[in-house]
Amino acid sequence: MFGDSIRKCLAGLQGTQTWRVGIAVIAKENYPLYIRSVASQSELKFHYTVHTSLDVVEEKISAVGKSLGDQRELYLGLLYPTEDYKVYGYVTNSKVKFVIVVDSSNTSLRDNEIRSMFRKLHNSFTDVMCNPFHNPGDPIQSKAFDGIVSGMMVQTG
Amino acid sequence: MECQEEKPIIYTMENKPIVTCAGDQELFRSLYTTLAQQLPREPMEWRRTYGRAPKMIHLEANFVQFKEELLPKEGNKALLTFPFLHIYWTDCCDTEAYKGSVKEDMLRWQNSLRTHASPDWVIIVVESNDNKKKNKTNILPRSSIVDKIRGDFCNKQNDRCVVLSDPLKDTSRSQESWNSLLLKLRTLLLMSFTKNLGRFEDDMRTLREKRTQPGWSFCEYFMVQEELAFVFEMLQQFEDALVQYDELDALFTQYVLNFGAGDTANWLGSFCAPVRNWSGLLLRRPIDMEKRDGIQRGEASLLDLRSYLFSRQCTLLIFLQRPWEVTLRALELLHNCVQELRLLEVSVLEGALDCWVFLSCLEVLHRIEGCCDQAQLAANCSHTVGLWAYATDKLKSLGELCGLVSEKGPTSEDLNRTVDLLAGLGDERPETVHSLQSPYKKLKEALSSVEAFERHYLDLSHAAMEMYRAIGRLRSARLVGKSLAEFYMRKGDAERAENFLQEALKSYVSEGWSLPVTHTRRQIAECQKLLGRTEDYLQTSALLAGDVNLSTEERKHFCQEVLTYAGKPGDQSHKVTLSMSVFTELTRLQFHPAKASVHSGAVLQVELTLRCLMPVSVHLQQLAASIHFEVNHGDTLRRSKGHQRQTNQGTVEFSLGSSATGGMPASALVPSLELDEVQDRSPTDNSLNSTAVVCRNTHLLMRLHDSSSSSSSPPDTPNCINAAPVAMKEGAQMLKVQDVTLEPGNNSIILTAPSERPGTYILRQLCVTVGHVQFVLPHIYPSVQYDVYSQEPQLTVEPLSEPLLAGLPQMVKFTLLTGHYAVKKGDALQLSNTETMPVFPSSSCSACILSPADELVGESLLSIQASEKVTSISLPPTPPYHTLEFQLQVLCIIPSGSQRLPNERLTNGEVRHRPRSYSHPDTPMAAIDQRMSIDCPWSIYSTLLALTFYIPFKTKHSLLSAGNRKYIQVWLRNVSDVNFTLADVKLSEKQQASLELQSLNTKTQQLLCSRHSVFCLWEVRWKDDLPLCLQCVFSANFSPLNQDVSAFKPFHYQFQLERVPTLYSVKAEIFPPAGEQHCRSGLLCGLEVCITRLTEPAEAELAEDSKTDSDGLKTTKLMYEVADSSSNWAVCGRSSGTVSMPMAANATHKVQIEVMPLFAGHLPFPKIKVLKYLPHTPSTTIQPDPDSCLENDSLSLLDKTLEDQGDTASIRSRGSIHSVGSNEHQQQRSSTMPRLEPFSPGQVFNHSQSQQVLVLPAADDHIIEVNAT
């Protein structure tokens, strides 16, 4: 109760360094449509992490599926933390998954920021899908989408 | 609280708020049990400050004897030892006693309370009747003692003195007084709590606000807030207690983060000290006093603080029955600690953190296991599995660090490291000394030897994997498996490693994750190399060589691995067969020529486009495509359209494999339906028997459907772990090319396809041989085929222009498809000549030779020799499957009328095809099929060819009479689309020389436009007698308009006229009734018919139907009939009758008939018919004339056309009428009735034909009929 307020008042003091590890878009069939990470040396690990996170994504989707009725929340929240990363998930209505992997040391990103990142990503993704020359199911090769993702990666909190 | 082996000093959960008791201890002791029991019985509502929700709590208290020392000293903030309420017990009922001692004692008590500012007290006066009875003398009214006490101590606070009556008796009064006492106590306690806790919290907050001041210490503050937590815990308000710890946690976290951001707090220094102890979490004690003391002293390390904090949180969460939150928080904590140490740059011995995390994970798991049953644990795997996996991970890295994973075992350096690590663990905690499976023992054991490590590591890994599987997190399970595989590989156990790797690979491949695929595959390659599984290794190497995720060097390395093996000298017979898809991709196949259908022996080339995936150029010994051969049983008609589509422009594009699309999984590539139309046509007349739509790739679609529902293994794709070894089918025909070098990227290779035997060749497999290694593409899909056909020579004749007109020279085109026959020099076509269709050999006739591709190959002059019977056409030498074309001019002679008659009779019985004309539904022209018989050099049989010619003209004739004079009219209609010039119109009679036909036609040449007619007229003049029968020939020359005179061709039309001479003339006259000038309607008039014989009877006539009268004069009987079809006349009396006519010239017979005109006006004469009357002759039976029958038959077609014209009145072919008549004749002759026979048109001349007579209206015309319609 008090902790939160403390956290808020102290938040201003902390630095603005942000280092996101990567963003991935995964097709309904669970193959990557777009996958990009900043640190190239750990790219492989990133791929493994994102792939493994699909387990939790599926778990969450199916858990939601049981309680039908109200509109599903697209944002799945923190999928699971690891020592080095925090993995967040988001699922569109067409079961395309967005995964954002954030370095654990990055504490400036709150739920809300992650949410808005996902929303931005979703909007851009929708634009890609609206492109009549894009074949749904093909890997995303849109410059605009690339730009949005790059923007998110270099953006400082 | 099952694991409380030792009682902590004072801070146990047995803690209760302290209530001191002063006064009569004896009295208190007697009431203690009841009090302690009764106090918590009823809950109280606790209203809280700061807007916190009120709570119902059960109050308990620890009643202790009042001592001065218990009272908190100034500045002592301890809450736990804080006495919340002070009670003074007394049962004094004696005023003296009160005044003497009790009051004094109370005063002392009050004073000490006051000095320590403890306002929470109460005095309990116990009353009992026994006491009263005992001291009867000094008895004061009960109230007075209480009043005194109240007066002395409870300054306006009357509620501070409570009376308890007869506490030990079971009366309602006693009960009542107990209840009120308890209520009072509870209320006072709560008041005290609220007041004291509130004050404490305020102090605490003040302290917290000072945190930015230099001397502030987190540890101090920690102790203060924890005190609050303890109190809440004591009050069983675990939620509130947890909040206190969470706040501390958050505060600390924030400080660490701020530190990371450069904002250092001094007190953090102690936490940045190097980590010396990594003994892990300790969750078995409610409070780890050791650590707490450390914190209190400000000596705790970060791990100590975190550990202590978590152990407290854990304890509270378990009280709250939220064990799964413990696991969740534990994982978070462990991750967080690792991060924080990193952030604070605390120096930690390498591996120490791993030890700490490992121990902590296990400790948390043990703790959870301790408070949940097995079923609960199993159901909540998802909460614990993270810890299992984390522990596994850490143990593995510890093992690697300490050299326990390598094949050789730990080095001395490793051992030193291990010793250092173990030292940091310290001694085992007393709680777990006796437990066999403590985390401490596990870690120690695991680090002690390679074998123990392996055992523990495998246990953990399998447990984690199992759990992941159980909750359906297969990917996570495989990742653990992969990690396990890496362990096995380090241990040199490649076989086990491979199993795990393969399983993981399968999932990556099926989901299309190319980078993990590459990585895992490379590990597999390593395993396979170790295992010496050459074939698999080569397959994997080939896959890796073509993997774009690898660097070029790595790819070259793997490519070289394959090539080195392939190039190894040795037994050539043993070949390793690999899937081609890893090596090269067939992207396109092209046929030259494009239609993929050649005649046998022709050159057909197949161009393959292969995309080589290797990083370097590869030399192939051989590239072969095996072929499946099918003989076509002449059912080329059944060739489906799909085949044509597939080889559209002779090119087949193969859908690219998944590697091209960057690892799209096979499951995502759903093939589209391939539908083909299949038509089954009858082999005889090419009519459609059935048609169908066929799906050509059902096997793929159906399989995919199945696999998607059961999510089984993906279809065989190049990404698959191991394409099953495919064997190249031997023995079949092959397309081969030797010694080719494939460059990386697209290569074009041309193969020559065998085309000796006619049939369908289906390309089945593709095989590339590189030394010992064969790469095989087991199925070429979509299927590719080509056809080789063998064709018989074929000769066709077709008109150069449609339609072919009879009577004019026409060009026809001869086309000879040589097929498999090569036309040699000297070969000739022998055309049997027919007189109805002569061939005009022209010297300048040339033949073109066309190649199968319809290119002009050669041209040569034809030499045509015509003899009487045959026309021989010498053909130029032509290679097989070429086309030879030449043109010839032919003329179809128009059959001229009845001339056919004798001819037909002559040829009767011969196998000679006579041209026959018939009417064609599409054209008004009569058609003639003209057959040609040609002897060809390649066949012993004659080739029969038919040409259809059309007669451009239609003719009719008629005989016109005027009395005795005769005229012949010929009507000629041009029914073709061509305009003609008509010249030299002539009519001749063949037999009668004396006869003269005088032309009444003026023009010698005239135009006859398409669909127009010309009438020609001749007058017949004769000298002696007019013959009974005339054989006429109409002839004319015609040529297409605007052509040369030489182009005129004759046209003949023969016809026969019979019974030409006029035998009788009929003259009718109408006489008005007597006394009238004119006829009047309604009045009878006289009709006089005068029949006159004009000629002497001819011999034939005499013979035919005359009979001799008794007086020797030959007579013939005629029948007349007056018929008026238009109802102008009413015939009165007999309208018909017979007359006997003498057979002599000028014999006349007159008949009078009365008729009545029915209308006024110029009325045409009533019609008068004269018929031959043949009386009954029973004896004569005439056989039917075979001639006439035949004639009738042969003419039926022509007749039909004539009748179609609807012109039956004037022109009737001789035969037709005759025969019809004779048929009737026959019938009637057989009957006994006399019969009538009409005369031929020329035989009776009616003078009064179309004559009119004036009829006046009737005399009394006062009645006027008006007909209005």
XYZ file of N, CA, C and O in Angstrom, chain A residues 1-3 6-7 9-11 13-15 26 29-32 35 43-44 47-48 50-52 54-56 58-59 81-84 104-105 107 137-139, chain B residues 205 208 211 243 247 250-251 254 257-258 261 263 335 338-339 342 390 394 471-476 479 482 507-508 511-513 515-516 519-520 661 664-665 668:
312
model
N 0.842 -1.209 0.000
C 0.000 0.000 0.000
C 0.869 1.248 0.000
O 0.733 2.135 -0.810
N 1.806 1.257 0.934
C 2.686 2.424 0.963
C 3.809 2.247 -0.038
O 4.321 3.185 -0.585
N 4.118 0.973 -0.222
C 5.221 0.668 -1.131
C 4.985 1.279 -2.495
O 5.906 1.817 -3.104
N 5.690 4.891 -2.587
C 7.130 5.135 -2.510
C 7.752 4.907 -3.869
O 8.532 5.707 -4.375
N 7.322 3.818 -4.436
C 7.878 3.462 -5.724
C 7.657 4.601 -6.711
O 8.526 4.974 -7.457
N 7.136 7.774 -6.083
C 7.871 9.015 -5.861
C 9.353 8.819 -6.120
O 10.063 9.765 -6.412
N 9.797 7.588 -6.041
C 11.206 7.351 -6.311
C 11.480 7.131 -7.789
O 12.618 7.199 -8.216
N 10.393 6.873 -8.506
C 10.582 6.502 -9.910
C 11.285 7.598 -10.679
O 12.047 7.334 -11.594
N 13.641 9.351 -9.835
C 15.073 9.431 -9.600
C 15.857 8.487 -10.505
O 17.024 8.683 -10.754
N 15.180 7.487 -10.907
C 15.956 6.452 -11.580
C 16.229 6.789 -13.035
O 15.593 7.649 -13.632
N 17.131 6.063 -13.591
C 17.628 6.365 -14.927
C 16.643 6.016 -16.019
O 15.597 5.414 -15.777
N 4.215 -13.998 -34.009
C 4.131 -15.428 -34.292
C 2.778 -15.751 -34.876
O 1.745 -15.304 -34.376
N -0.221 -20.565 -36.502
C 0.324 -21.922 -36.498
C 1.643 -22.006 -35.759
O 2.356 -23.007 -35.861
N 1.996 -20.937 -35.085
C 3.160 -20.925 -34.209
C 4.500 -20.856 -34.912
O 5.516 -21.195 -34.329
N 4.508 -20.428 -36.148
C 5.811 -20.171 -36.754
C 6.040 -18.659 -36.767
O 5.092 -17.886 -36.787
N 7.290 -18.252 -36.716
C 7.528 -16.818 -36.585
C 7.227 -16.054 -37.867
O 7.626 -16.479 -38.957
N 10.634 -11.661 -36.286
C 11.350 -11.862 -35.037
C 12.589 -10.996 -35.087
O 13.329 -10.992 -36.054
N 20.786 -13.947 -29.921
C 19.639 -14.106 -30.799
C 19.062 -15.512 -30.677
O 17.855 -15.701 -30.598
N 19.953 -16.458 -30.632
C 19.508 -17.843 -30.548
C 18.719 -18.068 -29.264
O 17.637 -18.643 -29.276
N 15.368 -16.662 -29.578
C 14.455 -17.529 -30.326
C 13.922 -18.643 -29.434
O 12.736 -18.936 -29.434
N 14.819 -19.246 -28.696
C 14.391 -20.323 -27.807
C 13.397 -19.803 -26.778
O 12.379 -20.434 -26.492
N 11.408 -17.203 -26.940
C 10.106 -16.877 -27.522
C 9.347 -18.162 -27.837
O 8.145 -18.284 -27.563
N 10.071 -19.112 -28.367
C 9.401 -20.364 -28.716
C 8.818 -21.024 -27.477
O 7.695 -21.502 -27.478
N 9.594 -21.030 -26.424
C 9.123 -21.668 -25.201
C 7.940 -20.904 -24.610
O 7.022 -21.498 -24.054
N 5.585 -19.748 -26.012
C 4.324 -20.132 -26.659
C 3.531 -21.106 -25.788
O 2.308 -21.133 -25.826
N 4.250 -21.880 -25.011
C 3.594 -22.788 -24.068
C 2.630 -22.015 -23.182
O 1.473 -22.387 -23.023
N 3.155 -20.958 -22.624
C 2.353 -20.191 -21.670
C 1.245 -19.453 -22.413
O 0.124 -19.335 -21.925
N -0.295 -20.396 -25.041
C -1.371 -21.345 -25.325
C -2.169 -21.655 -24.068
O -3.392 -21.751 -24.096
N -1.425 -21.806 -22.974
C -2.082 -22.078 -21.711
C -3.063 -20.964 -21.384
O -4.212 -21.208 -21.034
N 8.794 -15.038 -15.990
C 10.072 -14.359 -15.849
C 11.199 -15.384 -15.882
O 10.996 -16.550 -15.538
N 12.301 -14.964 -16.360
C 13.485 -15.795 -16.205
C 14.504 -14.920 -15.497
O 14.232 -13.761 -15.194
N 15.637 -15.471 -15.274
C 16.660 -14.722 -14.585
C 17.030 -13.475 -15.384
O 17.288 -12.426 -14.828
N 17.016 -13.630 -16.704
C 17.506 -12.540 -17.532
C 16.409 -11.764 -18.237
O 16.593 -10.619 -18.600
N 15.549 -8.288 -17.818
C 15.086 -8.221 -16.438
C 15.589 -6.977 -15.731
O 14.948 -6.444 -14.836
N 16.744 -6.500 -16.131
C 17.309 -5.347 -15.449
C 16.524 -4.085 -15.799
O 16.690 -3.063 -15.162
N 13.676 -2.006 -15.380
C 12.571 -1.949 -14.430
C 11.662 -0.781 -14.719
O 10.653 -0.604 -14.064
N 0.188 -14.865 -43.657
C 0.908 -16.109 -43.422
C 2.348 -16.015 -43.873
O 3.164 -16.833 -43.489
N 2.644 -15.022 -44.682
C 4.037 -14.827 -45.077
C 4.754 -14.032 -43.987
O 4.131 -13.257 -43.268
N 6.047 -14.226 -43.902
C 6.798 -13.409 -42.953
C 6.629 -11.924 -43.274
O 6.488 -11.556 -44.447
N 6.097 6.068 10.502
C 6.003 6.873 9.286
C 6.956 8.062 9.351
O 7.607 8.388 8.370
N 10.214 6.890 8.572
C 10.391 6.595 7.150
C 10.628 7.870 6.359
O 11.411 7.887 5.411
N 14.058 9.145 5.612
C 14.974 8.237 4.913
C 15.971 8.957 4.033
O 16.994 8.403 3.673
N 1.460 -7.273 4.528
C 1.579 -5.945 3.917
C 2.832 -5.242 4.436
O 3.561 -4.620 3.661
N 5.777 -4.041 2.036
C 6.215 -2.640 1.951
C 7.713 -2.544 2.139
O 8.396 -1.808 1.424
N 9.315 -3.699 -1.031
C 9.245 -2.712 -2.103
C 10.209 -1.568 -1.857
O 10.884 -1.100 -2.781
N 10.285 -1.165 -0.617
C 11.167 -0.050 -0.292
C 12.615 -0.414 -0.605
O 13.346 0.335 -1.242
N 13.232 -0.642 -4.304
C 13.341 0.668 -4.925
C 14.709 1.282 -4.670
O 15.298 1.884 -5.553
N 17.138 -0.282 -6.965
C 16.978 0.225 -8.325
C 17.550 1.624 -8.434
O 18.228 1.957 -9.405
N 17.273 2.404 -7.423
C 17.805 3.754 -7.445
C 19.326 3.738 -7.426
O 19.980 4.548 -8.069
N 20.508 3.271 -10.624
C 20.389 4.481 -11.424
C 21.345 5.560 -10.950
O 21.307 6.680 -11.418
N 21.771 6.591 -7.676
C 21.381 7.289 -6.460
C 21.706 6.396 -5.278
O 20.956 5.489 -4.936
N 15.078 -14.620 -9.101
C 15.494 -13.844 -10.274
C 15.930 -12.462 -9.853
O 16.950 -11.935 -10.307
N 19.343 -12.205 -8.056
C 20.448 -12.320 -8.987
C 20.648 -10.984 -9.689
O 21.776 -10.484 -9.829
N 19.530 -10.397 -10.102
C 19.608 -9.106 -10.769
C 20.163 -8.033 -9.834
O 20.987 -7.214 -10.236
N 23.751 -8.145 -9.247
C 24.419 -7.675 -10.448
C 24.397 -6.146 -10.469
O 25.377 -5.498 -10.781
N 14.358 -24.167 -12.751
C 15.399 -23.218 -12.370
C 16.510 -23.952 -11.610
O 17.708 -23.762 -11.876
N 20.431 -24.396 -12.617
C 21.513 -23.937 -11.773
C 22.463 -25.088 -11.446
O 23.677 -24.912 -11.440
N 1.662 -30.646 -17.618
C 0.807 -29.472 -17.766
C 0.761 -28.996 -19.213
O 0.255 -27.928 -19.507
N 1.289 -29.804 -20.079
C 1.133 -29.498 -21.508
C 2.118 -28.475 -22.030
O 1.957 -27.975 -23.133
N 3.122 -28.176 -21.269
C 4.118 -27.239 -21.794
C 5.223 -28.042 -22.478
O 6.320 -28.210 -21.939
N 4.856 -28.494 -23.667
C 5.775 -29.412 -24.338
C 7.033 -28.703 -24.797
O 8.117 -29.278 -24.794
N 6.878 -27.475 -25.201
C 8.056 -26.768 -25.690
C 9.065 -26.594 -24.557
O 10.256 -26.778 -24.748
N 8.543 -26.250 -23.413
C 9.441 -26.081 -22.273
C 10.102 -27.406 -21.941
O 11.305 -27.454 -21.652
N 12.832 -28.016 -24.222
C 13.978 -27.162 -23.970
C 14.811 -27.753 -22.830
O 16.038 -27.764 -22.899
N 16.613 -30.530 -24.272
C 17.764 -30.076 -25.049
C 18.947 -29.803 -24.137
O 20.092 -30.122 -24.450
N 9.940 -30.535 -33.030
C 8.998 -29.473 -32.710
C 9.407 -28.163 -33.384
O 8.572 -27.429 -33.884
N 10.684 -27.901 -33.447
C 11.105 -26.656 -34.098
C 10.784 -26.703 -35.589
O 10.360 -25.722 -36.173
N 7.132 -26.334 -36.298
C 6.607 -24.991 -36.103
C 7.414 -23.933 -36.831
O 7.113 -22.745 -36.707
N 8.409 -24.384 -37.551
C 9.094 -23.462 -38.440
C 9.980 -22.438 -37.760
O 9.970 -21.273 -38.122
N 10.725 -22.855 -36.790
C 11.653 -21.928 -36.140
C 13.047 -22.235 -36.646
O 13.717 -23.146 -36.171
N 16.047 -20.775 -36.690
C 17.294 -20.631 -35.948
C 17.493 -21.779 -34.947
O 18.553 -22.416 -34.942
N 16.487 -22.067 -34.143
C 16.629 -23.243 -33.277
C 16.832 -24.522 -34.080
O 17.586 -25.401 -33.644
N 20.465 -24.643 -35.022
C 21.300 -24.878 -33.848
C 21.205 -26.333 -33.401
O 22.208 -27.014 -33.203
N 19.965 -26.796 -33.284
C 19.764 -28.166 -32.826
C 20.345 -29.160 -33.827
O 20.952 -30.164 -33.447
N 11.362 -20.351 -48.039
C 10.518 -19.339 -47.424
C 10.973 -19.024 -46.004
O 10.208 -18.513 -45.214
N 9.149 -21.644 -43.192
C 7.737 -21.742 -42.910
C 7.428 -23.212 -42.680
O 7.921 -24.061 -43.388
N 6.678 -23.502 -41.654
C 6.478 -24.914 -41.343
C 5.598 -25.586 -42.379
O 4.808 -24.930 -43.063
N 1.903 -25.114 -42.426
C 1.298 -23.891 -42.932
C 1.153 -23.914 -44.444
O 0.442 -23.105 -45.015
